[in-house]
Amino acid sequence: MEQNAVLTLAQLPENRSARISALRLSGGMRRRLRELGFIAGTRIICLHRVSDGAAAAYLVRGTVIALRQNDAERIEVLP
């Protein structure tokens, strides 16, 4: 993985960390994620992906949060 390449959160491998760079979501989902700490510059770790890849658990600011893949694809991160 290239050090400064922008990835989506859905592309972040298990047990790897990155920093959130942008939320490409709108409305209630964007507001809710910002309330949970999904803010540019925040460190995030992919803890576990379900076997079919439809969802994953992430650690953000001390809280474990599960996201569907389609939502994680709209969050940009920098490794």
mmCIF file of N, CA and C in Angstrom:
data_model
loop_
_atom_site.group_PDB
_atom_site.id
_atom_site.type_symbol
_atom_site.label_atom_id
_atom_site.label_comp_id
_atom_site.label_asym_id
_atom_site.label_seq_id
_atom_site.Cartn_x
_atom_site.Cartn_y
_atom_site.Cartn_z
ATOM 1 N N MET A 1 0.845 -1.181 0.000
ATOM 2 C CA MET A 1 0.000 0.000 0.000
ATOM 3 C C MET A 1 0.888 1.241 0.000
ATOM 4 N N GLU A 2 0.677 2.122 -0.958
ATOM 5 C CA GLU A 2 1.462 3.352 -1.070
ATOM 6 C C GLU A 2 1.142 4.266 0.104
ATOM 7 N N GLN A 3 2.145 4.870 0.693
ATOM 8 C CA GLN A 3 1.993 5.628 1.932
ATOM 9 C C GLN A 3 1.005 6.791 1.844
ATOM 10 N N ASN A 4 1.016 7.577 0.769
ATOM 11 C CA ASN A 4 0.159 8.757 0.705
ATOM 12 C C ASN A 4 -1.012 8.613 -0.257
ATOM 13 N N ALA A 5 -1.316 7.399 -0.676
ATOM 14 C CA ALA A 5 -2.427 7.176 -1.597
ATOM 15 C C ALA A 5 -3.747 7.245 -0.839
ATOM 16 N N VAL A 6 -4.709 7.933 -1.429
ATOM 17 C CA VAL A 6 -6.036 8.001 -0.819
ATOM 18 C C VAL A 6 -6.755 6.695 -1.118
ATOM 19 N N LEU A 7 -7.310 6.098 -0.083
ATOM 20 C CA LEU A 7 -8.090 4.872 -0.182
ATOM 21 C C LEU A 7 -9.483 5.144 0.339
ATOM 22 N N THR A 8 -10.390 4.234 0.074
ATOM 23 C CA THR A 8 -11.658 4.294 0.782
ATOM 24 C C THR A 8 -11.512 3.427 2.030
ATOM 25 N N LEU A 9 -12.328 3.664 3.004
ATOM 26 C CA LEU A 9 -12.290 2.876 4.229
ATOM 27 C C LEU A 9 -12.552 1.406 3.923
ATOM 28 N N ALA A 10 -13.357 1.128 2.918
ATOM 29 C CA ALA A 10 -13.649 -0.254 2.524
ATOM 30 C C ALA A 10 -12.400 -0.974 2.018
ATOM 31 N N GLN A 11 -11.392 -0.246 1.559
ATOM 32 C CA GLN A 11 -10.156 -0.839 1.043
ATOM 33 C C GLN A 11 -9.104 -1.045 2.127
ATOM 34 N N LEU A 12 -9.313 -0.505 3.310
ATOM 35 C CA LEU A 12 -8.334 -0.617 4.386
ATOM 36 C C LEU A 12 -8.298 -2.059 4.898
ATOM 37 N N PRO A 13 -7.137 -2.702 4.848
ATOM 38 C CA PRO A 13 -7.044 -4.094 5.309
ATOM 39 C C PRO A 13 -7.266 -4.223 6.816
ATOM 40 N N GLU A 14 -7.657 -5.418 7.241
ATOM 41 C CA GLU A 14 -7.815 -5.691 8.669
ATOM 42 C C GLU A 14 -6.511 -5.417 9.403
ATOM 43 N N ASN A 15 -6.646 -4.936 10.631
ATOM 44 C CA ASN A 15 -5.519 -4.653 11.520
ATOM 45 C C ASN A 15 -4.581 -3.570 10.997
ATOM 46 N N ARG A 16 -5.066 -2.727 10.114
ATOM 47 C CA ARG A 16 -4.295 -1.593 9.617
ATOM 48 C C ARG A 16 -4.987 -0.306 10.037
ATOM 49 N N SER A 17 -4.212 0.742 10.190
ATOM 50 C CA SER A 17 -4.792 2.024 10.576
ATOM 51 C C SER A 17 -4.590 3.045 9.464
ATOM 52 N N ALA A 18 -5.393 4.083 9.527
ATOM 53 C CA ALA A 18 -5.321 5.186 8.572
ATOM 54 C C ALA A 18 -5.903 6.421 9.244
ATOM 55 N N ARG A 19 -5.811 7.540 8.552
ATOM 56 C CA ARG A 19 -6.432 8.779 9.036
ATOM 57 C C ARG A 19 -7.547 9.156 8.077
ATOM 58 N N ILE A 20 -8.670 9.537 8.633
ATOM 59 C CA ILE A 20 -9.806 9.940 7.818
ATOM 60 C C ILE A 20 -9.448 11.231 7.098
ATOM 61 N N SER A 21 -9.724 11.272 5.792
ATOM 62 C CA SER A 21 -9.443 12.491 5.042
ATOM 63 C C SER A 21 -10.714 13.172 4.551
ATOM 64 N N ALA A 22 -11.777 12.410 4.264
ATOM 65 C CA ALA A 22 -13.019 13.034 3.782
ATOM 66 C C ALA A 22 -14.196 12.081 3.920
ATOM 67 N N LEU A 23 -15.363 12.662 4.181
ATOM 68 C CA LEU A 23 -16.622 11.902 4.184
ATOM 69 C C LEU A 23 -17.388 12.297 2.933
ATOM 70 N N ARG A 24 -17.647 11.352 2.083
ATOM 71 C CA ARG A 24 -18.420 11.596 0.860
ATOM 72 C C ARG A 24 -19.845 11.086 1.058
ATOM 73 N N LEU A 25 -20.416 11.453 2.190
ATOM 74 C CA LEU A 25 -21.784 11.082 2.566
ATOM 75 C C LEU A 25 -22.565 12.362 2.787
ATOM 76 N N SER A 26 -23.875 12.249 2.817
ATOM 77 C CA SER A 26 -24.692 13.436 3.070
ATOM 78 C C SER A 26 -25.804 13.102 4.055
ATOM 79 N N GLY A 27 -26.491 14.124 4.468
ATOM 80 C CA GLY A 27 -27.662 13.979 5.314
ATOM 81 C C GLY A 27 -27.390 13.360 6.668
ATOM 82 N N GLY A 28 -28.338 12.533 7.096
ATOM 83 C CA GLY A 28 -28.290 11.946 8.422
ATOM 84 C C GLY A 28 -27.091 11.052 8.660
ATOM 85 N N MET A 29 -26.689 10.299 7.653
ATOM 86 C CA MET A 29 -25.543 9.401 7.830
ATOM 87 C C MET A 29 -24.268 10.204 8.055
ATOM 88 N N ARG A 30 -24.076 11.265 7.298
ATOM 89 C CA ARG A 30 -22.894 12.114 7.490
ATOM 90 C C ARG A 30 -22.898 12.729 8.890
ATOM 91 N N ARG A 31 -24.029 13.248 9.295
ATOM 92 C CA ARG A 31 -24.153 13.871 10.614
ATOM 93 C C ARG A 31 -23.862 12.853 11.726
ATOM 94 N N ARG A 32 -24.425 11.661 11.604
ATOM 95 C CA ARG A 32 -24.242 10.634 12.630
ATOM 96 C C ARG A 32 -22.780 10.213 12.731
ATOM 97 N N LEU A 33 -22.132 9.994 11.596
ATOM 98 C CA LEU A 33 -20.727 9.593 11.636
ATOM 99 C C LEU A 33 -19.843 10.689 12.216
ATOM 100 N N ARG A 34 -20.132 11.938 11.895
ATOM 101 C CA ARG A 34 -19.366 13.042 12.486
ATOM 102 C C ARG A 34 -19.557 13.069 14.005
ATOM 103 N N GLU A 35 -20.766 12.810 14.468
ATOM 104 C CA GLU A 35 -21.028 12.763 15.911
ATOM 105 C C GLU A 35 -20.255 11.623 16.586
ATOM 106 N N LEU A 36 -20.007 10.548 15.838
ATOM 107 C CA LEU A 36 -19.275 9.399 16.366
ATOM 108 C C LEU A 36 -17.760 9.572 16.273
ATOM 109 N N GLY A 37 -17.298 10.683 15.703
ATOM 110 C CA GLY A 37 -15.873 10.963 15.654
ATOM 111 C C GLY A 37 -15.223 10.796 14.302
ATOM 112 N N PHE A 38 -15.994 10.573 13.258
ATOM 113 C CA PHE A 38 -15.446 10.460 11.900
ATOM 114 C C PHE A 38 -15.172 11.866 11.369
ATOM 115 N N ILE A 39 -14.032 12.401 11.783
ATOM 116 C CA ILE A 39 -13.637 13.764 11.446
ATOM 117 C C ILE A 39 -12.264 13.702 10.786
ATOM 118 N N ALA A 40 -12.029 14.537 9.786
ATOM 119 C CA ALA A 40 -10.736 14.553 9.085
ATOM 120 C C ALA A 40 -9.592 14.597 10.084
ATOM 121 N N GLY A 41 -8.610 13.737 9.864
ATOM 122 C CA GLY A 41 -7.444 13.665 10.738
ATOM 123 C C GLY A 41 -7.538 12.615 11.820
ATOM 124 N N THR A 42 -8.722 12.079 12.056
ATOM 125 C CA THR A 42 -8.921 11.082 13.104
ATOM 126 C C THR A 42 -8.363 9.733 12.663
ATOM 127 N N ARG A 43 -7.653 9.069 13.568
ATOM 128 C CA ARG A 43 -7.108 7.739 13.290
ATOM 129 C C ARG A 43 -8.224 6.704 13.378
ATOM 130 N N ILE A 44 -8.223 5.753 12.439
ATOM 131 C CA ILE A 44 -9.222 4.693 12.407
ATOM 132 C C ILE A 44 -8.516 3.372 12.111
ATOM 133 N N ILE A 45 -8.964 2.295 12.746
ATOM 134 C CA ILE A 45 -8.375 0.973 12.556
ATOM 135 C C ILE A 45 -9.466 0.012 12.107
ATOM 136 N N CYS A 46 -9.179 -0.772 11.088
ATOM 137 C CA CYS A 46 -10.102 -1.825 10.666
ATOM 138 C C CYS A 46 -9.833 -3.035 11.550
ATOM 139 N N LEU A 47 -10.802 -3.399 12.369
ATOM 140 C CA LEU A 47 -10.630 -4.515 13.292
ATOM 141 C C LEU A 47 -11.003 -5.852 12.678
ATOM 142 N N HIS A 48 -12.100 -5.895 11.938
ATOM 143 C CA HIS A 48 -12.593 -7.177 11.423
ATOM 144 C C HIS A 48 -13.559 -6.948 10.271
ATOM 145 N N ARG A 49 -13.480 -7.811 9.273
ATOM 146 C CA ARG A 49 -14.437 -7.814 8.163
ATOM 147 C C ARG A 49 -15.219 -9.114 8.221
ATOM 148 N N VAL A 50 -16.512 -9.050 7.934
ATOM 149 C CA VAL A 50 -17.295 -10.283 7.858
ATOM 150 C C VAL A 50 -16.864 -11.045 6.610
ATOM 151 N N SER A 51 -17.079 -12.344 6.610
ATOM 152 C CA SER A 51 -16.537 -13.187 5.543
ATOM 153 C C SER A 51 -17.027 -12.817 4.149
ATOM 154 N N ASP A 52 -18.247 -12.311 4.019
ATOM 155 C CA ASP A 52 -18.738 -11.946 2.683
ATOM 156 C C ASP A 52 -18.368 -10.518 2.293
ATOM 157 N N GLY A 53 -17.689 -9.786 3.188
ATOM 158 C CA GLY A 53 -17.228 -8.442 2.884
ATOM 159 C C GLY A 53 -18.295 -7.366 2.924
ATOM 160 N N ALA A 54 -19.501 -7.702 3.378
ATOM 161 C CA ALA A 54 -20.605 -6.750 3.374
ATOM 162 C C ALA A 54 -20.512 -5.699 4.481
ATOM 163 N N ALA A 55 -19.694 -5.965 5.501
ATOM 164 C CA ALA A 55 -19.580 -5.028 6.624
ATOM 165 C C ALA A 55 -18.228 -5.232 7.298
ATOM 166 N N ALA A 56 -17.861 -4.254 8.120
ATOM 167 C CA ALA A 56 -16.610 -4.346 8.868
ATOM 168 C C ALA A 56 -16.746 -3.559 10.160
ATOM 169 N N ALA A 57 -15.908 -3.914 11.132
ATOM 170 C CA ALA A 57 -15.865 -3.204 12.413
ATOM 171 C C ALA A 57 -14.607 -2.342 12.442
ATOM 172 N N TYR A 58 -14.773 -1.109 12.890
ATOM 173 C CA TYR A 58 -13.678 -0.142 12.941
ATOM 174 C C TYR A 58 -13.573 0.444 14.341
ATOM 175 N N LEU A 59 -12.356 0.760 14.753
ATOM 176 C CA LEU A 59 -12.116 1.428 16.020
ATOM 177 C C LEU A 59 -11.846 2.893 15.750
ATOM 178 N N VAL A 60 -12.694 3.762 16.307
ATOM 179 C CA VAL A 60 -12.581 5.206 16.133
ATOM 180 C C VAL A 60 -12.731 5.862 17.498
ATOM 181 N N ARG A 61 -11.701 6.563 17.928
ATOM 182 C CA ARG A 61 -11.750 7.299 19.205
ATOM 183 C C ARG A 61 -12.235 6.432 20.371
ATOM 184 N N GLY A 62 -11.748 5.184 20.414
ATOM 185 C CA GLY A 62 -12.070 4.294 21.519
ATOM 186 C C GLY A 62 -13.398 3.573 21.415
ATOM 187 N N THR A 63 -14.098 3.734 20.315
ATOM 188 C CA THR A 63 -15.407 3.096 20.115
ATOM 189 C C THR A 63 -15.353 2.194 18.886
ATOM 190 N N VAL A 64 -15.916 0.997 19.018
ATOM 191 C CA VAL A 64 -16.000 0.088 17.882
ATOM 192 C C VAL A 64 -17.315 0.351 17.162
ATOM 193 N N ILE A 65 -17.208 0.584 15.849
ATOM 194 C CA ILE A 65 -18.375 0.917 15.035
ATOM 195 C C ILE A 65 -18.392 0.008 13.814
ATOM 196 N N ALA A 66 -19.542 -0.602 13.543
ATOM 197 C CA ALA A 66 -19.697 -1.444 12.355
ATOM 198 C C ALA A 66 -20.314 -0.606 11.242
ATOM 199 N N LEU A 67 -19.758 -0.747 10.036
ATOM 200 C CA LEU A 67 -20.276 -0.028 8.868
ATOM 201 C C LEU A 67 -20.492 -1.004 7.718
ATOM 202 N N ARG A 68 -21.538 -0.757 6.967
ATOM 203 C CA ARG A 68 -21.750 -1.523 5.737
ATOM 204 C C ARG A 68 -20.709 -1.086 4.718
ATOM 205 N N GLN A 69 -20.398 -1.981 3.810
ATOM 206 C CA GLN A 69 -19.378 -1.702 2.807
ATOM 207 C C GLN A 69 -19.743 -0.486 1.960
ATOM 208 N N ASN A 70 -21.009 -0.351 1.580
ATOM 209 C CA ASN A 70 -21.380 0.784 0.720
ATOM 210 C C ASN A 70 -21.171 2.128 1.421
ATOM 211 N N ASP A 71 -21.288 2.173 2.739
ATOM 212 C CA ASP A 71 -20.990 3.407 3.476
ATOM 213 C C ASP A 71 -19.478 3.605 3.598
ATOM 214 N N ALA A 72 -18.752 2.517 3.880
ATOM 215 C CA ALA A 72 -17.294 2.600 4.018
ATOM 216 C C ALA A 72 -16.631 3.023 2.713
ATOM 217 N N GLU A 73 -17.243 2.700 1.585
ATOM 218 C CA GLU A 73 -16.704 3.101 0.281
ATOM 219 C C GLU A 73 -16.779 4.610 0.060
ATOM 220 N N ARG A 74 -17.554 5.304 0.868
ATOM 221 C CA ARG A 74 -17.721 6.750 0.700
ATOM 222 C C ARG A 74 -16.940 7.559 1.730
ATOM 223 N N ILE A 75 -16.044 6.869 2.443
ATOM 224 C CA ILE A 75 -15.171 7.525 3.416
ATOM 225 C C ILE A 75 -13.738 7.372 2.922
ATOM 226 N N GLU A 76 -13.061 8.483 2.688
ATOM 227 C CA GLU A 76 -11.690 8.448 2.192
ATOM 228 C C GLU A 76 -10.716 8.514 3.361
ATOM 229 N N VAL A 77 -9.642 7.714 3.260
ATOM 230 C CA VAL A 77 -8.621 7.663 4.313
ATOM 231 C C VAL A 77 -7.241 7.736 3.683
ATOM 232 N N LEU A 78 -6.279 8.150 4.497
ATOM 233 C CA LEU A 78 -4.855 8.164 4.125
ATOM 234 C C LEU A 78 -4.135 7.193 5.047
ATOM 235 N N PRO A 79 -3.434 6.201 4.469
ATOM 236 C CA PRO A 79 -2.717 5.225 5.322
ATOM 237 C C PRO A 79 -1.548 5.865 6.056
#
